[in-house]
């Protein structure tokens, strides 16, 4: 089954404790992206990757890092999480983005930073 | 800056009634337009998309949307709502460069029995 998986689905952590949220897709998509969803703000892009070893900032990259060492994986790293990073995070993937192709979303990771 | 506006935060309709969810975008050219649905606790699922051609597009679950260039709108419609349609709906535009979907803030749909 074609899908985007994220782990963990739920995470409660404390300020400053480094964490990684994994994202994996099995559709051989070149493009992957991370969004955060906050009430009243919709979804906002954090980082995206056009292909292996090619990443770039989205609209809200502060406090986050990403890496793309393999085509299928695109982990999101919070080196020193803060309470304002409490949010619902979605990973997405698609064919190379020329705007036409649907982005497939993972199920989301709900992160709480205390 | 490009933006997407969904003016209705929350809409309640009766089961069997018709539905229209509004979406307006701000962009010089015609962007690629999408409607996604998010059921409680779920990720986002694509309902339909518009790239070019016929301005009335059909999607899954009986939804359709009409692109109106003169009004910069892409409203979502359904003739008869089912209780299972209760969810949050997001309009999004893709400018086709970095693949960044710009989302509206969403409209939460509640369905009365």
mmCIF file of C-alpha atoms in Angstrom:
data_model
loop_
_atom_site.group_PDB
_atom_site.id
_atom_site.type_symbol
_atom_site.label_atom_id
_atom_site.label_comp_id
_atom_site.label_asym_id
_atom_site.label_seq_id
_atom_site.Cartn_x
_atom_site.Cartn_y
_atom_site.Cartn_z
ATOM 1 C CA UNK A 1 0.000 0.000 0.000
ATOM 2 C CA UNK A 2 1.297 3.413 -1.008
ATOM 3 C CA UNK A 3 1.749 5.464 2.097
ATOM 4 C CA UNK A 4 3.671 7.983 4.151
ATOM 5 C CA UNK A 5 4.468 6.832 7.666
ATOM 6 C CA UNK A 6 5.529 8.915 10.631
ATOM 7 C CA UNK A 7 6.869 7.924 14.004
ATOM 8 C CA UNK A 8 6.091 8.484 16.709
ATOM 9 C CA UNK A 9 2.438 9.427 16.384
ATOM 10 C CA UNK A 10 2.398 11.038 19.816
ATOM 11 C CA UNK A 11 5.266 12.476 21.814
ATOM 12 C CA UNK A 12 5.486 14.391 25.062
ATOM 13 C CA UNK A 13 8.896 15.773 25.894
ATOM 14 C CA UNK A 14 10.577 18.500 27.890
ATOM 15 C CA UNK A 15 12.249 21.694 26.832
ATOM 16 C CA UNK A 16 15.740 21.181 25.453
ATOM 17 C CA UNK A 17 15.645 17.430 24.976
ATOM 18 C CA UNK A 18 16.619 16.648 21.394
ATOM 19 C CA UNK A 19 14.134 14.609 19.407
ATOM 20 C CA UNK A 20 13.647 13.238 15.927
ATOM 21 C CA UNK A 21 10.407 12.541 14.130
ATOM 22 C CA UNK A 22 10.848 10.062 11.329
ATOM 23 C CA UNK A 23 9.072 10.117 7.988
ATOM 24 C CA UNK A 24 9.185 7.429 5.343
ATOM 25 C CA UNK A 25 7.419 6.996 2.012
ATOM 26 C CA UNK A 26 7.219 3.955 -0.228
ATOM 27 C CA UNK A 27 6.173 5.658 -3.453
ATOM 28 C CA UNK A 28 9.651 6.533 -4.746
ATOM 29 C CA UNK A 29 8.762 10.211 -4.541
ATOM 30 C CA UNK A 30 11.526 12.715 -5.031
ATOM 31 C CA UNK A 31 9.827 15.528 -3.151
ATOM 32 C CA UNK A 32 9.213 15.480 0.581
ATOM 33 C CA UNK A 33 8.090 18.152 2.962
ATOM 34 C CA UNK A 34 7.270 18.876 6.596
ATOM 35 C CA UNK A 35 4.352 20.989 7.781
ATOM 36 C CA UNK A 36 3.117 22.024 11.155
ATOM 37 C CA UNK A 37 -0.535 22.557 11.920
ATOM 38 C CA UNK A 38 -1.680 24.950 14.607
ATOM 39 C CA UNK A 39 -5.246 25.938 15.508
ATOM 40 C CA UNK A 40 -6.411 28.915 13.515
ATOM 41 C CA UNK A 41 -3.258 28.972 11.408
ATOM 42 C CA UNK A 42 -3.760 26.030 9.070
ATOM 43 C CA UNK A 43 -0.680 24.207 7.844
ATOM 44 C CA UNK A 44 2.643 25.905 7.334
ATOM 45 C CA UNK A 45 5.669 24.450 5.620
ATOM 46 C CA UNK A 46 8.787 23.944 7.737
ATOM 47 C CA UNK A 47 11.306 22.398 5.333
ATOM 48 C CA UNK A 48 11.197 20.631 2.025
ATOM 49 C CA UNK A 49 13.468 18.447 -0.043
ATOM 50 C CA UNK A 50 13.545 18.224 -3.802
ATOM 51 C CA UNK A 51 15.717 15.105 -3.781
ATOM 52 C CA UNK A 52 18.425 13.287 -1.866
ATOM 53 C CA UNK A 53 20.856 15.724 -0.247
ATOM 54 C CA UNK A 54 18.765 18.699 -1.443
ATOM 55 C CA UNK A 55 16.834 20.487 1.288
ATOM 56 C CA UNK A 56 15.576 24.011 1.763
ATOM 57 C CA UNK A 57 13.686 26.164 4.222
ATOM 58 C CA UNK A 58 9.971 26.621 4.082
ATOM 59 C CA UNK A 59 8.002 29.339 5.783
ATOM 60 C CA UNK A 60 8.695 28.467 9.430
ATOM 61 C CA UNK A 61 12.100 26.733 9.649
ATOM 62 C CA UNK A 62 13.388 28.243 12.908
ATOM 63 C CA UNK A 63 14.211 25.627 15.505
ATOM 64 C CA UNK A 64 14.126 22.690 13.099
ATOM 65 C CA UNK A 65 16.608 20.692 11.063
ATOM 66 C CA UNK A 66 16.123 18.051 8.416
ATOM 67 C CA UNK A 67 18.240 15.631 6.459
ATOM 68 C CA UNK A 68 17.673 13.628 3.298
ATOM 69 C CA UNK A 69 20.246 10.903 3.010
ATOM 70 C CA UNK A 70 17.916 8.421 1.360
ATOM 71 C CA UNK A 71 15.091 8.989 -1.048
ATOM 72 C CA UNK A 72 12.467 7.351 1.133
ATOM 73 C CA UNK A 73 13.292 9.026 4.465
ATOM 74 C CA UNK A 74 13.050 12.628 5.616
ATOM 75 C CA UNK A 75 13.463 12.999 9.379
ATOM 76 C CA UNK A 76 12.605 16.185 11.241
ATOM 77 C CA UNK A 77 15.007 17.074 14.028
ATOM 78 C CA UNK A 78 14.364 19.386 16.945
ATOM 79 C CA UNK A 79 17.759 19.999 18.535
ATOM 80 C CA UNK A 80 16.400 21.921 21.511
ATOM 81 C CA UNK A 81 12.610 21.822 21.555
ATOM 82 C CA UNK A 82 10.684 24.665 23.111
ATOM 83 C CA UNK A 83 7.017 24.920 24.143
ATOM 84 C CA UNK A 84 6.191 26.999 21.048
ATOM 85 C CA UNK A 85 6.995 23.922 18.975
ATOM 86 C CA UNK A 86 4.063 22.099 20.500
ATOM 87 C CA UNK A 87 2.068 21.302 17.403
ATOM 88 C CA UNK A 88 0.748 18.669 15.020
ATOM 89 C CA UNK A 89 3.337 17.776 12.411
ATOM 90 C CA UNK A 90 2.715 16.305 8.988
ATOM 91 C CA UNK A 91 5.135 14.854 6.519
ATOM 92 C CA UNK A 92 4.174 14.826 2.847
ATOM 93 C CA UNK A 93 5.624 13.505 -0.380
ATOM 94 C CA UNK A 94 4.970 13.832 -4.076
ATOM 95 C CA UNK A 95 6.483 13.544 -7.490
ATOM 96 C CA UNK A 96 8.768 16.439 -8.449
ATOM 97 C CA UNK A 97 6.787 19.569 -7.716
ATOM 98 C CA UNK A 98 5.655 21.429 -10.750
ATOM 99 C CA UNK A 99 2.417 22.125 -8.978
ATOM 100 C CA UNK A 100 0.350 19.454 -10.618
ATOM 101 C CA UNK A 101 0.836 16.528 -8.378
ATOM 102 C CA UNK A 102 -0.982 15.621 -5.258
ATOM 103 C CA UNK A 103 1.005 15.642 -2.063
ATOM 104 C CA UNK A 104 0.428 12.551 0.038
ATOM 105 C CA UNK A 105 0.327 13.197 3.753
ATOM 106 C CA UNK A 106 1.332 11.055 6.662
ATOM 107 C CA UNK A 107 -1.010 10.523 9.628
ATOM 108 C CA UNK A 108 0.611 13.238 11.726
ATOM 109 C CA UNK A 109 2.708 13.431 14.873
ATOM 110 C CA UNK A 110 1.303 15.274 17.839
ATOM 111 C CA UNK A 111 4.169 16.812 19.790
ATOM 112 C CA UNK A 112 3.882 18.395 23.212
ATOM 113 C CA UNK A 113 6.882 20.213 24.660
ATOM 114 C CA UNK A 114 6.608 20.943 28.373
ATOM 115 C CA UNK B 1 2.254 37.783 -0.592
ATOM 116 C CA UNK B 2 0.249 34.857 -1.781
ATOM 117 C CA UNK B 3 -2.552 33.871 0.543
ATOM 118 C CA UNK B 4 -5.587 31.652 0.805
ATOM 119 C CA UNK B 5 -8.693 32.762 2.665
ATOM 120 C CA UNK B 6 -11.390 30.509 3.992
ATOM 121 C CA UNK B 7 -13.819 32.972 5.535
ATOM 122 C CA UNK B 8 -15.885 30.440 7.454
ATOM 123 C CA UNK B 9 -14.189 28.935 10.481
ATOM 124 C CA UNK B 10 -17.062 26.650 11.382
ATOM 125 C CA UNK B 11 -20.179 25.628 9.466
ATOM 126 C CA UNK B 12 -23.034 23.441 10.643
ATOM 127 C CA UNK B 13 -25.422 21.870 8.161
ATOM 128 C CA UNK B 14 -28.171 19.313 8.479
ATOM 129 C CA UNK B 15 -27.679 15.885 7.022
ATOM 130 C CA UNK B 16 -29.039 15.850 3.478
ATOM 131 C CA UNK B 17 -28.652 19.584 3.011
ATOM 132 C CA UNK B 18 -26.380 21.109 0.419
ATOM 133 C CA UNK B 19 -22.983 22.481 1.299
ATOM 134 C CA UNK B 20 -20.728 25.190 -0.046
ATOM 135 C CA UNK B 21 -17.356 25.997 1.487
ATOM 136 C CA UNK B 22 -15.706 29.165 0.331
ATOM 137 C CA UNK B 23 -12.107 29.696 -0.695
ATOM 138 C CA UNK B 24 -10.445 32.782 -2.119
ATOM 139 C CA UNK B 25 -6.826 33.097 -3.111
ATOM 140 C CA UNK B 26 -4.520 35.981 -3.741
ATOM 141 C CA UNK B 27 -2.111 35.407 -6.585
ATOM 142 C CA UNK B 28 -1.382 37.118 -9.885
ATOM 143 C CA UNK B 29 -1.693 34.101 -12.117
ATOM 144 C CA UNK B 30 -3.887 31.034 -11.877
ATOM 145 C CA UNK B 31 -2.334 28.731 -9.320
ATOM 146 C CA UNK B 32 -2.846 25.047 -8.939
ATOM 147 C CA UNK B 33 -5.782 24.636 -6.550
ATOM 148 C CA UNK B 34 -6.592 21.855 -4.142
ATOM 149 C CA UNK B 35 -9.138 20.895 -1.539
ATOM 150 C CA UNK B 36 -8.068 18.534 1.232
ATOM 151 C CA UNK B 37 -10.158 16.979 3.993
ATOM 152 C CA UNK B 38 -8.936 16.083 7.455
ATOM 153 C CA UNK B 39 -11.085 13.740 9.496
ATOM 154 C CA UNK B 40 -10.583 13.776 13.272
ATOM 155 C CA UNK B 41 -7.237 12.261 14.173
ATOM 156 C CA UNK B 42 -6.345 11.646 10.556
ATOM 157 C CA UNK B 43 -3.978 13.056 7.997
ATOM 158 C CA UNK B 44 -5.054 15.034 4.976
ATOM 159 C CA UNK B 45 -6.774 13.435 2.027
ATOM 160 C CA UNK B 46 -7.070 15.056 -1.352
ATOM 161 C CA UNK B 47 -10.660 15.681 -2.426
ATOM 162 C CA UNK B 48 -10.007 17.315 -5.777
ATOM 163 C CA UNK B 49 -7.660 19.543 -7.700
ATOM 164 C CA UNK B 50 -7.740 22.101 -10.503
ATOM 165 C CA UNK B 51 -4.951 22.837 -12.912
ATOM 166 C CA UNK B 52 -6.581 24.077 -16.100
ATOM 167 C CA UNK B 53 -9.449 23.427 -18.466
ATOM 168 C CA UNK B 54 -12.979 22.838 -17.297
ATOM 169 C CA UNK B 55 -13.611 25.107 -14.340
ATOM 170 C CA UNK B 56 -15.940 22.632 -12.644
ATOM 171 C CA UNK B 57 -13.989 19.729 -11.238
ATOM 172 C CA UNK B 58 -15.296 16.563 -9.701
ATOM 173 C CA UNK B 59 -13.692 14.904 -6.750
ATOM 174 C CA UNK B 60 -14.106 11.974 -4.453
ATOM 175 C CA UNK B 61 -16.995 11.430 -2.046
ATOM 176 C CA UNK B 62 -19.409 13.373 -4.244
ATOM 177 C CA UNK B 63 -17.641 16.720 -3.905
ATOM 178 C CA UNK B 64 -17.114 19.222 -6.670
ATOM 179 C CA UNK B 65 -15.482 22.628 -6.887
ATOM 180 C CA UNK B 66 -15.763 25.515 -9.278
ATOM 181 C CA UNK B 67 -12.895 27.769 -10.222
ATOM 182 C CA UNK B 68 -13.922 31.367 -10.911
ATOM 183 C CA UNK B 69 -11.011 33.422 -12.161
ATOM 184 C CA UNK B 70 -12.881 36.724 -11.948
ATOM 185 C CA UNK B 71 -13.555 36.178 -8.265
ATOM 186 C CA UNK B 72 -10.268 34.390 -7.443
ATOM 187 C CA UNK B 73 -12.387 31.710 -5.860
ATOM 188 C CA UNK B 74 -12.430 27.948 -5.719
ATOM 189 C CA UNK B 75 -15.512 26.992 -3.710
ATOM 190 C CA UNK B 76 -16.237 23.436 -2.690
ATOM 191 C CA UNK B 77 -19.761 22.055 -2.985
ATOM 192 C CA UNK B 78 -21.726 18.957 -2.234
ATOM 193 C CA UNK B 79 -25.431 18.575 -3.034
ATOM 194 C CA UNK B 80 -26.319 16.365 -0.077
ATOM 195 C CA UNK B 81 -24.162 16.117 3.032
ATOM 196 C CA UNK B 82 -23.726 12.873 4.924
ATOM 197 C CA UNK B 83 -22.870 12.594 8.611
ATOM 198 C CA UNK B 84 -19.507 11.107 7.637
ATOM 199 C CA UNK B 85 -18.585 14.380 5.925
ATOM 200 C CA UNK B 86 -18.038 16.012 9.322
ATOM 201 C CA UNK B 87 -14.373 17.009 9.188
ATOM 202 C CA UNK B 88 -12.108 19.957 8.619
ATOM 203 C CA UNK B 89 -11.637 21.141 5.049
ATOM 204 C CA UNK B 90 -8.607 22.937 3.734
ATOM 205 C CA UNK B 91 -8.224 24.854 0.528
ATOM 206 C CA UNK B 92 -4.654 25.094 -0.759
ATOM 207 C CA UNK B 93 -2.759 26.618 -3.640
ATOM 208 C CA UNK B 94 0.508 25.489 -5.139
ATOM 209 C CA UNK B 95 2.524 28.031 -7.028
ATOM 210 C CA UNK B 96 4.493 25.273 -8.730
ATOM 211 C CA UNK B 97 7.977 26.290 -7.669
ATOM 212 C CA UNK B 98 9.153 24.753 -4.437
ATOM 213 C CA UNK B 99 6.061 22.640 -4.024
ATOM 214 C CA UNK B 100 4.939 24.684 -1.081
ATOM 215 C CA UNK B 101 1.248 24.249 -0.575
ATOM 216 C CA UNK B 102 -0.180 27.415 0.907
ATOM 217 C CA UNK B 103 -3.136 26.428 3.023
ATOM 218 C CA UNK B 104 -6.139 28.320 4.181
ATOM 219 C CA UNK B 105 -6.888 28.163 7.886
ATOM 220 C CA UNK B 106 -9.549 25.564 7.375
ATOM 221 C CA UNK B 107 -13.298 25.266 7.763
ATOM 222 C CA UNK B 108 -14.674 22.847 10.293
ATOM 223 C CA UNK B 109 -17.868 21.179 9.142
ATOM 224 C CA UNK B 110 -20.371 19.806 11.622
ATOM 225 C CA UNK B 111 -23.360 17.779 10.443
ATOM 226 C CA UNK B 112 -26.638 17.743 12.373
ATOM 227 C CA UNK B 113 -28.776 14.599 12.274
#
